[in-house]
Short mmCIF file of C-alpha atoms in Angstrom, two decimals:
data_model
loop_
_atom_site.label_atom_id
_atom_site.label_comp_id
_atom_site.label_asym_id
_atom_site.label_seq_id
_atom_site.Cartn_x
_atom_site.Cartn_y
_atom_site.Cartn_z
CA PHE W 23 -78.14 -18.14 -34.21
CA PHE W 24 -79.30 -19.83 -37.40
CA PHE W 25 -82.67 -18.11 -37.31
CA SER W 26 -81.24 -14.66 -36.67
CA GLN W 27 -78.78 -14.95 -39.56
CA GLY W 28 -80.69 -17.24 -41.94
CA SER W 29 -82.87 -14.59 -43.60
CA LEU W 30 -80.51 -14.30 -46.57
CA ILE W 31 -80.53 -18.03 -47.22
CA ALA W 32 -84.31 -18.21 -46.80
CA SER W 33 -84.85 -15.28 -49.19
CA MET W 34 -82.59 -16.85 -51.82
CA ALA W 35 -84.20 -20.30 -51.42
CA LEU W 36 -87.75 -18.96 -51.78
CA GLY W 37 -86.69 -16.82 -54.73
CA ILE W 38 -85.48 -19.98 -56.47
CA ILE W 39 -88.61 -21.96 -55.57
CA ILE W 40 -91.31 -19.33 -56.12
CA LEU W 41 -89.85 -16.92 -58.69
CA LYS W 42 -87.76 -19.57 -60.45
CA LYS W 43 -84.69 -17.36 -60.19
CA ARG W 44 -81.21 -18.55 -60.96
CA TYR W 45 -78.13 -16.99 -59.44
CA SER W 46 -74.49 -17.06 -60.41
CA VAL W 47 -71.89 -18.93 -58.39
CA SER W 48 -70.54 -15.62 -57.07
CA LYS W 49 -74.00 -14.73 -55.69
CA TYR W 50 -74.28 -18.06 -53.85
CA THR W 51 -70.76 -17.63 -52.49
CA SER W 52 -71.37 -14.05 -51.39
CA ILE W 53 -74.56 -14.92 -49.50
CA ALA W 54 -72.79 -17.83 -47.81
CA LEU W 55 -69.85 -15.61 -46.79
CA VAL W 56 -72.05 -12.83 -45.39
CA SER W 57 -74.20 -15.31 -43.45
CA LEU W 58 -71.13 -17.10 -42.11
CA GLY W 59 -69.45 -13.83 -41.14
CA ILE W 60 -72.46 -12.49 -39.24
CA PHE W 61 -73.00 -15.88 -37.60
CA THR W 62 -69.36 -15.91 -36.44
CA CYS W 63 -69.50 -12.41 -34.95
CA THR W 64 -72.87 -13.02 -33.29
CA PHE W 65 -71.82 -16.37 -31.88
CA MET W 66 -68.59 -15.02 -30.45
CA SER W 67 -70.38 -12.03 -28.90
CA ALA W 68 -73.11 -14.08 -27.27
CA LYS W 69 -72.83 -14.84 -23.58
CA GLN W 70 -73.00 -18.39 -22.39
CA VAL W 71 -76.41 -18.99 -20.84
CA ALA W 72 -76.18 -21.18 -17.80
CA SER W 73 -78.52 -24.14 -17.77
CA ASP W 74 -81.37 -24.01 -15.28
CA SER W 75 -80.32 -26.37 -12.52
CA GLY W 76 -83.77 -26.18 -10.96
CA LEU W 77 -85.33 -28.35 -13.66
CA ASN W 78 -85.86 -31.92 -12.57
CA GLN W 79 -86.15 -34.93 -14.80
CA GLU W 80 -89.93 -34.66 -14.94
CA ASP W 81 -89.67 -31.20 -16.47
CA GLY W 82 -87.40 -32.50 -19.25
CA PRO W 83 -90.07 -33.66 -21.75
CA GLN W 84 -92.14 -30.52 -21.19
CA ALA W 85 -89.13 -28.26 -21.72
CA PHE W 86 -88.24 -30.19 -24.88
CA LEU W 87 -91.77 -29.71 -26.25
CA TRP W 88 -91.61 -25.99 -25.59
CA TRP W 89 -88.22 -25.94 -27.34
CA LEU W 90 -89.72 -27.66 -30.37
CA LEU W 91 -92.60 -25.18 -30.36
CA GLY W 92 -90.14 -22.29 -30.28
CA ILE W 93 -88.13 -23.75 -33.16
CA ALA W 94 -91.31 -24.22 -35.20
CA ALA W 95 -92.41 -20.63 -34.53
CA LEU W 96 -89.00 -19.24 -35.50
CA THR W 97 -88.93 -21.33 -38.67
CA PHE W 98 -92.41 -20.15 -39.64
CA ALA W 99 -91.50 -16.51 -38.97
CA LEU W 100 -88.29 -16.81 -40.99
CA LEU W 101 -90.05 -18.29 -44.02
CA MET W 102 -92.97 -15.85 -43.82
CA SER W 103 -90.60 -12.90 -43.62
CA ALA W 104 -88.78 -14.09 -46.74
CA ARG W 105 -92.12 -14.77 -48.47
CA MET W 106 -93.35 -11.28 -47.64
CA GLY W 107 -90.26 -9.80 -49.28
CA ILE W 108 -90.95 -11.76 -52.46
CA PHE W 109 -94.63 -10.77 -52.32
CA GLN W 110 -93.67 -7.10 -52.08
CA GLU W 111 -91.32 -7.47 -55.04
CA THR W 112 -94.03 -8.97 -57.27
CA LEU W 113 -96.61 -6.48 -55.97
CA TYR W 114 -94.52 -3.47 -56.97
CA GLN W 115 -93.85 -5.00 -60.38
CA LYS W 116 -97.56 -5.47 -61.00
CA TYR W 117 -99.11 -2.31 -59.50
CA GLY W 118 -96.27 0.19 -59.51
CA LYS W 119 -93.88 1.62 -56.95
CA HIS W 120 -95.88 3.06 -54.06
CA SER W 121 -93.59 2.85 -51.04
CA LYS W 122 -95.51 5.43 -48.93
CA GLU W 123 -98.79 3.56 -49.35
CA ALA W 124 -97.18 0.24 -48.44
CA LEU W 125 -95.50 1.83 -45.41
CA PHE W 126 -98.81 3.25 -44.20
CA TYR W 127 -100.87 0.07 -44.50
CA ASN W 128 -98.13 -2.15 -43.06
CA HIS W 129 -98.12 -0.09 -39.87
CA ALA W 130 -101.72 1.17 -39.67
CA LEU W 131 -103.51 -2.16 -40.02
CA PRO W 132 -101.76 -3.86 -37.04
CA LEU W 133 -102.47 -0.92 -34.68
CA PRO W 134 -105.77 -2.36 -33.28
CA GLY W 135 -103.82 -5.39 -32.08
CA PHE W 136 -101.97 -3.20 -29.59
CA LEU W 137 -105.25 -2.74 -27.70
CA LEU W 138 -104.60 -6.20 -26.27
CA LEU W 139 -101.47 -4.76 -24.66
CA ALA W 140 -103.13 -1.57 -23.42
CA PRO W 141 -102.59 -2.26 -19.68
CA ASN W 142 -98.93 -3.01 -20.21
CA ILE W 143 -98.47 0.08 -22.40
CA TYR W 144 -100.17 2.26 -19.78
CA GLN W 145 -97.95 0.84 -17.04
CA HIS W 146 -94.80 1.62 -18.98
CA ALA W 147 -96.10 5.10 -19.82
CA GLU W 148 -96.35 5.79 -16.08
CA LEU W 149 -92.81 4.50 -15.54
CA PHE W 150 -91.56 6.69 -18.39
CA SER W 151 -93.19 9.76 -16.82
CA GLN W 152 -91.43 9.03 -13.51
CA SER W 153 -87.95 8.99 -15.08
CA GLU W 154 -85.48 11.81 -14.44
CA PRO W 155 -86.07 15.10 -16.31
CA PHE W 156 -83.99 15.91 -19.35
CA GLN W 157 -83.58 19.20 -21.20
CA VAL W 158 -83.64 18.72 -24.96
CA PRO W 159 -80.74 20.57 -26.61
CA VAL W 160 -81.41 23.54 -28.89
CA ILE W 161 -85.16 23.84 -28.15
CA GLY W 162 -84.70 23.84 -24.36
CA LEU W 163 -87.77 21.68 -23.71
CA THR W 164 -87.69 19.66 -20.48
CA LEU W 165 -89.32 16.23 -20.39
CA PRO W 166 -88.68 12.82 -18.77
CA ILE W 167 -85.61 11.27 -20.30
CA MET W 168 -87.36 7.98 -21.17
CA TRP W 169 -89.88 9.87 -23.32
CA PHE W 170 -86.95 11.55 -25.06
CA TYR W 171 -85.35 8.17 -25.73
CA LEU W 172 -88.65 6.89 -27.08
CA LEU W 173 -89.02 9.92 -29.36
CA MET W 174 -85.50 9.48 -30.74
CA ASN W 175 -86.14 5.77 -31.28
CA VAL W 176 -89.37 6.50 -33.17
CA VAL W 177 -87.68 9.11 -35.39
CA THR W 178 -84.68 6.93 -36.24
CA GLN W 179 -86.88 3.87 -36.79
CA TYR W 180 -89.07 5.85 -39.17
CA ILE W 181 -86.05 7.00 -41.17
CA CYS W 182 -84.76 3.42 -41.31
CA ILE W 183 -88.03 1.73 -42.27
CA ARG W 184 -88.87 4.48 -44.79
CA GLY W 185 -85.54 3.80 -46.48
CA VAL W 186 -86.22 0.07 -46.51
CA PHE W 187 -89.63 0.51 -48.15
CA ILE W 188 -88.14 2.80 -50.80
CA LEU W 189 -85.42 0.22 -51.37
CA THR W 190 -88.01 -2.53 -51.89
CA THR W 191 -89.41 -0.60 -54.86
CA GLU W 192 -86.00 -0.38 -56.53
CA CYS W 193 -84.25 -3.65 -55.71
CA THR W 194 -84.97 -7.35 -55.47
CA SER W 195 -86.05 -8.89 -52.19
CA LEU W 196 -82.67 -10.60 -51.82
CA THR W 197 -80.83 -7.29 -52.16
CA VAL W 198 -83.12 -5.66 -49.60
CA THR W 199 -82.56 -8.56 -47.20
CA LEU W 200 -78.80 -8.19 -47.67
CA VAL W 201 -78.93 -4.47 -46.89
CA VAL W 202 -81.06 -5.02 -43.77
CA THR W 203 -78.76 -7.82 -42.62
CA LEU W 204 -75.71 -5.61 -43.10
CA ARG W 205 -77.43 -2.91 -41.04
CA LYS W 206 -77.85 -5.41 -38.22
CA PHE W 207 -74.21 -6.37 -38.56
CA VAL W 208 -73.10 -2.73 -38.30
CA SER W 209 -75.27 -2.36 -35.17
CA LEU W 210 -73.58 -5.45 -33.71
CA ILE W 211 -70.08 -4.09 -34.40
CA PHE W 212 -71.06 -0.68 -33.00
CA SER W 213 -72.37 -2.26 -29.79
CA ILE W 214 -69.16 -4.26 -29.40
CA LEU W 215 -67.03 -1.13 -29.74
CA TYR W 216 -69.33 1.15 -27.71
CA PHE W 217 -69.63 -1.20 -24.74
CA GLN W 218 -65.94 -2.11 -25.07
CA ASN W 219 -66.57 -5.81 -25.41
CA PRO W 220 -63.66 -7.99 -26.55
CA PHE W 221 -63.07 -7.84 -30.30
CA THR W 222 -61.24 -11.09 -30.95
CA GLY W 223 -59.65 -12.59 -34.02
CA TRP W 224 -62.92 -14.41 -34.70
CA HIS W 225 -64.67 -11.04 -34.94
CA TRP W 226 -62.08 -9.86 -37.44
CA LEU W 227 -62.56 -13.06 -39.42
CA GLY W 228 -66.35 -12.62 -39.43
CA THR W 229 -65.98 -8.98 -40.49
CA ALA W 230 -63.70 -10.03 -43.33
CA PHE W 231 -66.26 -12.61 -44.50
CA VAL W 232 -69.01 -9.97 -44.51
CA PHE W 233 -66.83 -7.43 -46.32
CA VAL W 234 -65.69 -9.86 -49.03
CA GLY W 235 -69.19 -11.30 -49.44
CA THR W 236 -70.70 -7.84 -49.86
CA LEU W 237 -68.13 -6.90 -52.50
CA MET W 238 -68.82 -10.15 -54.35
CA TYR W 239 -72.58 -9.57 -54.27
CA THR W 240 -72.31 -6.01 -55.61
CA GLU W 241 -69.91 -7.25 -58.31
CA VAL W 242 -67.65 -4.31 -57.57
CA TRP W 243 -64.76 -6.18 -59.14
CA ASN W 244 -66.47 -6.22 -62.53
CA SER W 245 -67.42 -2.56 -62.21
CA LEU W 246 -63.89 -1.65 -61.23
CA GLY W 247 -62.47 -3.65 -64.14
CA ALA W 248 -64.84 -1.96 -66.58
CA PHE W 249 -63.92 1.45 -65.15
CA LEU W 250 -60.19 0.77 -65.51
CA ALA W 251 -60.76 -0.49 -69.07
CA ARG W 252 -62.59 2.74 -69.98
CA CYS W 253 -59.80 4.81 -68.44
CA GLN W 254 -57.18 2.92 -70.46
CA GLY W 255 -59.25 3.37 -73.62
CA ARG W 256 -59.52 7.12 -73.10
CA ARG W 257 -55.80 7.33 -72.41
CA ARG W 258 -55.02 5.54 -75.66
CA LEU W 259 -57.31 7.86 -77.60
CA LYS W 260 -55.56 10.89 -76.14
CA GLU W 261 -52.15 9.43 -77.02
CA GLU W 262 -53.27 8.79 -80.60
#
């Protein structure tokens, strides 16, 4: 749970270490509230995984080593993801805002690596082709339903990642991480409601933490106060 919700903390920590940034107390509090809220909702939605009773005592040390390896890999991935966000931020500041170019190279360069998974991809392509037929609305095209799901996933993923890359050219890496984390949180809440999973008081508490933390980060209170002050000033001018 820490690794899935720790991206905000990692991004803020690396921003302080690498970019020498300093944040206000409200920013620290907001990040802590959002992380705590998402952690609470995720933890309460997770199913208890039963321990593998088939492991004997001799397998214990080996399992523990694999666990340590997994923790190390997750820690490395978390830090590298936060570092990449900071690298993108400095890159755009130095060479200009080119979100389309960054989007292309980030996805084109790794493509040769998928050749290592070619047999598995081919196997799944055959399974997709054997799925039940589905008629696409409006255009009336009939194709296997799994290919339709894949197409919709590709389209929505493109819209999402294109928005993220545009956002990286306009906002700091911490703000981008917050937006992406909130998107994951919305997906979590949607899945809870769609699959009719229990939405307990802990979920409400976590949602409240996320909501308050987001408002604190955006400093909406200051903006609202400034807006009300301007409205009062205009009203006084009209009265005079």
